[in-house]
Amino acid sequence: MKKTGILCLVVSLFSFSLFAGTSFGNPDLNLNDEILFTVRHNMVGTSPYKSLFYAALKDGKPDGIPEVITCYPEQMELLSGGDVLQIRNRYGIARYSQKNGSVNWIEKSSTMPENIVPVVPYAVSPDGKYFCRIERTSIYSGNLMLVSTQTGKSSVLCEGVLNSYEDLPIKWAPDSSVLVYEKNNGVYFCNPDAVLRGVEIDERYRKIGRGSINSVYWASSKFLAYVDDYLLYKINTKELYTLGLYSGIIGQGKPMGRLPFQFNPLTDKFSCNSEVTSAVVTQNGRLFTYLVVRSASCDYMDVIYSRPYTESNASLVASYIFWDAAGKPVLWQEKLPFDGIKERGSVYKLDTLAQHVLEIEDSGKPFVSPNGTKAAFFAGSTVYVYDINTWKRLAVLSGEKVVSAIWTDDSNLYVGGEKSIRKWNIHTNKADTITLSSVNAGYWNTTDYSIIADAGNSNYYKYNSDKRTWSKIDFSENPVPVKQNGRYRVFIGSTPNKNYDNALYVRSLSKRAVTIPLYKESTRKMPEKKKAALVFELYDNADGLPLILSELKKFNVKGSFFINGEFIRRYPAETKQIVNNNHLCASMFFTTADLTENSFVINEDFVRRGLARNEDEFYACTGTELTLFWHAPYYSISPELISYGENAGYTYVNTVTEVSEFKNPDMDPEKLIKKYCVGLEKSGGGVVSVVGGFSQSNHSRPLYKYVALLISALLDSGYELVDLNSL
């Protein structure tokens, strides 16, 4: 049945949610009035996993805040020179000490988290004494903070920094002695200890030069490389303060060579060898150029290799550069195949040609060992370690899907999986379980009232309540949960709270009979969540598509793509890729022309034929049908055009604000996100638009590069993200 009408700002009260909320399960009650139960959050933007909780009952209520006794590794950092593993997730921050083998929570949520957003990244110094993070001051920005891991003392490095869920605008020296950071289109340095003690010199004397954090690269603890326009400089770390004080007189370091092109710090990146005599520049994420210094006269650097990414069966999502022991670059490319949804990694040694040395299916981001000789990465349920010089496989660990991993030294890694966190020695191939990440269920051992967890696949673990750790055990019994003792009965029941699938109740069987929820908030009646649909405009450029698809996958969000006929004709493989990733596809007419310009004679037949042509081209390309949503190119519309589309069976879609990214290419992403949030608040929900690429204008900060920030801002504002069918 065809849809008609205008889909604009009104959100249906009866729309079906594609995602569930928080659910309780597997309660087990012992004779000491202690209860175990699981909690699972299954919402957009989160990883769905079951955490195990413990609570003691007193007078029919929890005696204190229920305690989470599993620890899912959404983010992990190494502190105190590798002695402490920090684990962060939606419930707080826990730390595992290698010295005493115990887990302690240093921060805990006092309530059940409902409006969940991703855990923000920390940038920890190599020695683990300091870290940087963004302390949010708004839905899209915050203060860049420097924090001591030992004392907790902090200092603001920069205000108004865009929130990030990938990398922060800072770079640590390999020996942790110097921190470089970006501020107001400039690059600065500081001594972290001096900053926190309040004795660092004035910031104006610590400026390296103009640019962004992309303009600098730590070649080694001794040398910092810096690019300004066409020139590559080498700065001795010991001379940083001298350069900061007298840069106007003595320059910005030792000039090493001239690039054959201008470096754009907003879109380009570079890395170099330890002596800053070779460099690889990545322009706009797609063109890779390997250059070498041949003379001491600061002449143009020799181009050894220069080639854009042109693979015909996959789009490029990200790239990374390593340097081997011989000072030669290694290029790692993360790709999204056109015919699949699992990303893969390709590794090349760069010289006059790119020598392909490794291909990895379903791969994640690589991470290098502290001495720079090994690269580890996880692919599905397996972690691999390779020698960077020979690209021979050194070690393999499998058993469960991997979430995060981190090197402790050159021989050991912490591997955070869906079920457990293990410390793995790559030489002995021994992996010791530290704690559990998630469980299927928890049970009371009837013999000694210890806690037993079922981690799936007949794997059982016993909880050490003193150290808060878990160890694997042989457990042949078939545990049966107990839901009633002489004083209480516990059960799972329904709830009017739309944020929860159910609620966990405690019924008192003695004294005054009463039934209460274990969490009061789980039964609090809440209004229906406001809904927002992320739509992506694909005119005639596919630059942003790989990143958009990758971010939607990470956040478990279904997007809606408005596809123009020009895009289908130029990018048939990319069009199929959107369908293969199961996103909704809608029509943006068969041409990119503005339909309201006076030079066009637009009638109903023209609109019908234009929509039909786009349908036919999309079907010929993908073998599937476009949904019957549409909007005119650039959202340039008239009442007549809406009526013509309606007569053709189409529903017209408008955004929550008249501000168009396409017509305002210089608008900062934070301003655009703010306007969208204001528009959503006024309308109670609606459509948020992101342009997927710009072929007719130079846009250095397109919104598609900040999709993670946009999604998190919407989630943090309380919106449920849905596709157009559910709006």
PDB file of C-alpha atoms in Angstrom, residues 226-325:
ATOM      1  CA  TYR A 226      56.155  19.722  12.382  1.00  0.00           C
ATOM      2  CA  VAL A 227      54.677  20.676   8.995  1.00  0.00           C
ATOM      3  CA  ASP A 228      53.773  24.252   8.127  1.00  0.00           C
ATOM      4  CA  ASP A 229      52.387  24.808   4.625  1.00  0.00           C
ATOM      5  CA  TYR A 230      55.127  23.304   2.405  1.00  0.00           C
ATOM      6  CA  LEU A 231      57.965  22.866   4.925  1.00  0.00           C
ATOM      7  CA  LEU A 232      58.821  19.884   7.143  1.00  0.00           C
ATOM      8  CA  TYR A 233      60.681  20.827  10.360  1.00  0.00           C
ATOM      9  CA  LYS A 234      62.567  18.728  12.909  1.00  0.00           C
ATOM     10  CA  ILE A 235      62.427  20.036  16.482  1.00  0.00           C
ATOM     11  CA  ASN A 236      64.724  18.724  19.208  1.00  0.00           C
ATOM     12  CA  THR A 237      62.644  18.143  22.340  1.00  0.00           C
ATOM     13  CA  LYS A 238      65.301  19.819  24.491  1.00  0.00           C
ATOM     14  CA  GLU A 239      64.956  22.995  22.416  1.00  0.00           C
ATOM     15  CA  LEU A 240      61.159  23.327  22.640  1.00  0.00           C
ATOM     16  CA  TYR A 241      61.191  26.050  25.290  1.00  0.00           C
ATOM     17  CA  THR A 242      63.895  27.976  23.437  1.00  0.00           C
ATOM     18  CA  LEU A 243      61.866  27.817  20.232  1.00  0.00           C
ATOM     19  CA  GLY A 244      58.726  28.869  22.072  1.00  0.00           C
ATOM     20  CA  LEU A 245      60.449  31.946  23.470  1.00  0.00           C
ATOM     21  CA  TYR A 246      62.388  32.971  20.363  1.00  0.00           C
ATOM     22  CA  SER A 247      60.480  31.440  17.413  1.00  0.00           C
ATOM     23  CA  GLY A 248      60.118  34.881  15.843  1.00  0.00           C
ATOM     24  CA  ILE A 249      63.904  35.141  15.682  1.00  0.00           C
ATOM     25  CA  ILE A 250      65.242  31.600  15.201  1.00  0.00           C
ATOM     26  CA  GLY A 251      62.286  29.985  13.398  1.00  0.00           C
ATOM     27  CA  GLN A 252      60.321  26.813  14.108  1.00  0.00           C
ATOM     28  CA  GLY A 253      63.064  24.204  14.199  1.00  0.00           C
ATOM     29  CA  LYS A 254      65.418  22.727  11.627  1.00  0.00           C
ATOM     30  CA  PRO A 255      63.924  22.757   8.092  1.00  0.00           C
ATOM     31  CA  MET A 256      64.304  19.261   6.634  1.00  0.00           C
ATOM     32  CA  GLY A 257      62.644  19.534   3.249  1.00  0.00           C
ATOM     33  CA  ARG A 258      59.912  21.033   1.136  1.00  0.00           C
ATOM     34  CA  LEU A 259      56.738  19.158   0.227  1.00  0.00           C
ATOM     35  CA  PRO A 260      55.718  19.235  -3.444  1.00  0.00           C
ATOM     36  CA  PHE A 261      52.215  20.293  -2.354  1.00  0.00           C
ATOM     37  CA  GLN A 262      50.622  22.404   0.350  1.00  0.00           C
ATOM     38  CA  PHE A 263      49.758  20.571   3.575  1.00  0.00           C
ATOM     39  CA  ASN A 264      46.177  21.154   4.779  1.00  0.00           C
ATOM     40  CA  PRO A 265      46.095  20.576   8.563  1.00  0.00           C
ATOM     41  CA  LEU A 266      42.297  20.153   8.542  1.00  0.00           C
ATOM     42  CA  THR A 267      42.191  17.262   6.084  1.00  0.00           C
ATOM     43  CA  ASP A 268      45.755  15.889   5.807  1.00  0.00           C
ATOM     44  CA  LYS A 269      47.931  13.802   8.136  1.00  0.00           C
ATOM     45  CA  PHE A 270      51.573  12.800   8.149  1.00  0.00           C
ATOM     46  CA  SER A 271      54.054  10.573   9.943  1.00  0.00           C
ATOM     47  CA  CYS A 272      57.817  10.167   9.663  1.00  0.00           C
ATOM     48  CA  ASN A 273      60.763   7.980  10.645  1.00  0.00           C
ATOM     49  CA  SER A 274      62.764   8.501  13.839  1.00  0.00           C
ATOM     50  CA  GLU A 275      65.242  10.938  12.268  1.00  0.00           C
ATOM     51  CA  VAL A 276      62.618  12.908  10.284  1.00  0.00           C
ATOM     52  CA  THR A 277      64.360  12.087   7.007  1.00  0.00           C
ATOM     53  CA  SER A 278      61.368  10.257   5.510  1.00  0.00           C
ATOM     54  CA  ALA A 279      57.669  11.022   5.699  1.00  0.00           C
ATOM     55  CA  VAL A 280      54.330   9.722   4.494  1.00  0.00           C
ATOM     56  CA  VAL A 281      51.609  12.298   3.898  1.00  0.00           C
ATOM     57  CA  THR A 282      47.965  11.244   3.607  1.00  0.00           C
ATOM     58  CA  GLN A 283      45.932  13.874   1.775  1.00  0.00           C
ATOM     59  CA  ASN A 284      42.175  13.994   2.343  1.00  0.00           C
ATOM     60  CA  GLY A 285      42.300  10.426   3.624  1.00  0.00           C
ATOM     61  CA  ARG A 286      42.845   8.965   0.136  1.00  0.00           C
ATOM     62  CA  LEU A 287      46.145  10.035  -1.468  1.00  0.00           C
ATOM     63  CA  PHE A 288      49.283   8.457   0.032  1.00  0.00           C
ATOM     64  CA  THR A 289      52.680  10.011  -0.719  1.00  0.00           C
ATOM     65  CA  TYR A 290      56.025   8.670   0.535  1.00  0.00           C
ATOM     66  CA  LEU A 291      58.799  11.292   0.517  1.00  0.00           C
ATOM     67  CA  VAL A 292      62.517  11.232   1.378  1.00  0.00           C
ATOM     68  CA  VAL A 293      64.997  14.023   2.214  1.00  0.00           C
ATOM     69  CA  ARG A 294      67.887  13.797  -0.267  1.00  0.00           C
ATOM     70  CA  SER A 295      69.875  16.961   0.458  1.00  0.00           C
ATOM     71  CA  ALA A 296      70.639  19.373   3.267  1.00  0.00           C
ATOM     72  CA  SER A 297      69.519  22.437   1.320  1.00  0.00           C
ATOM     73  CA  CYS A 298      65.834  22.212   2.274  1.00  0.00           C
ATOM     74  CA  ASP A 299      64.973  21.520  -1.347  1.00  0.00           C
ATOM     75  CA  TYR A 300      61.929  19.584  -2.492  1.00  0.00           C
ATOM     76  CA  MET A 301      61.744  16.103  -1.018  1.00  0.00           C
ATOM     77  CA  ASP A 302      61.936  13.193  -3.451  1.00  0.00           C
ATOM     78  CA  VAL A 303      58.634  11.448  -4.113  1.00  0.00           C
ATOM     79  CA  ILE A 304      59.255   7.696  -3.789  1.00  0.00           C
ATOM     80  CA  TYR A 305      55.617   6.634  -4.021  1.00  0.00           C
ATOM     81  CA  SER A 306      52.386   8.528  -4.586  1.00  0.00           C
ATOM     82  CA  ARG A 307      49.056   6.915  -5.327  1.00  0.00           C
ATOM     83  CA  PRO A 308      45.392   7.480  -4.449  1.00  0.00           C
ATOM     84  CA  TYR A 309      43.129   4.753  -3.125  1.00  0.00           C
ATOM     85  CA  THR A 310      41.369   3.303  -6.176  1.00  0.00           C
ATOM     86  CA  GLU A 311      40.226  -0.191  -5.162  1.00  0.00           C
ATOM     87  CA  SER A 312      37.098  -1.174  -7.064  1.00  0.00           C
ATOM     88  CA  ASN A 313      35.576  -3.666  -4.615  1.00  0.00           C
ATOM     89  CA  ALA A 314      35.715  -1.777  -1.303  1.00  0.00           C
ATOM     90  CA  SER A 315      35.587   1.749   0.087  1.00  0.00           C
ATOM     91  CA  LEU A 316      38.330   3.139   2.334  1.00  0.00           C
ATOM     92  CA  VAL A 317      37.285   3.822   5.938  1.00  0.00           C
ATOM     93  CA  ALA A 318      40.611   4.685   7.619  1.00  0.00           C
ATOM     94  CA  SER A 319      44.382   4.269   7.255  1.00  0.00           C
ATOM     95  CA  TYR A 320      47.400   4.032   9.573  1.00  0.00           C
ATOM     96  CA  ILE A 321      51.168   4.291   9.011  1.00  0.00           C
ATOM     97  CA  PHE A 322      53.845   2.284  10.889  1.00  0.00           C
ATOM     98  CA  TRP A 323      57.638   2.415  10.534  1.00  0.00           C
ATOM     99  CA  ASP A 324      59.750  -0.727  10.622  1.00  0.00           C
ATOM    100  CA  ALA A 325      63.265  -1.129  12.041  1.00  0.00           C
TER     101      ALA A 325
END
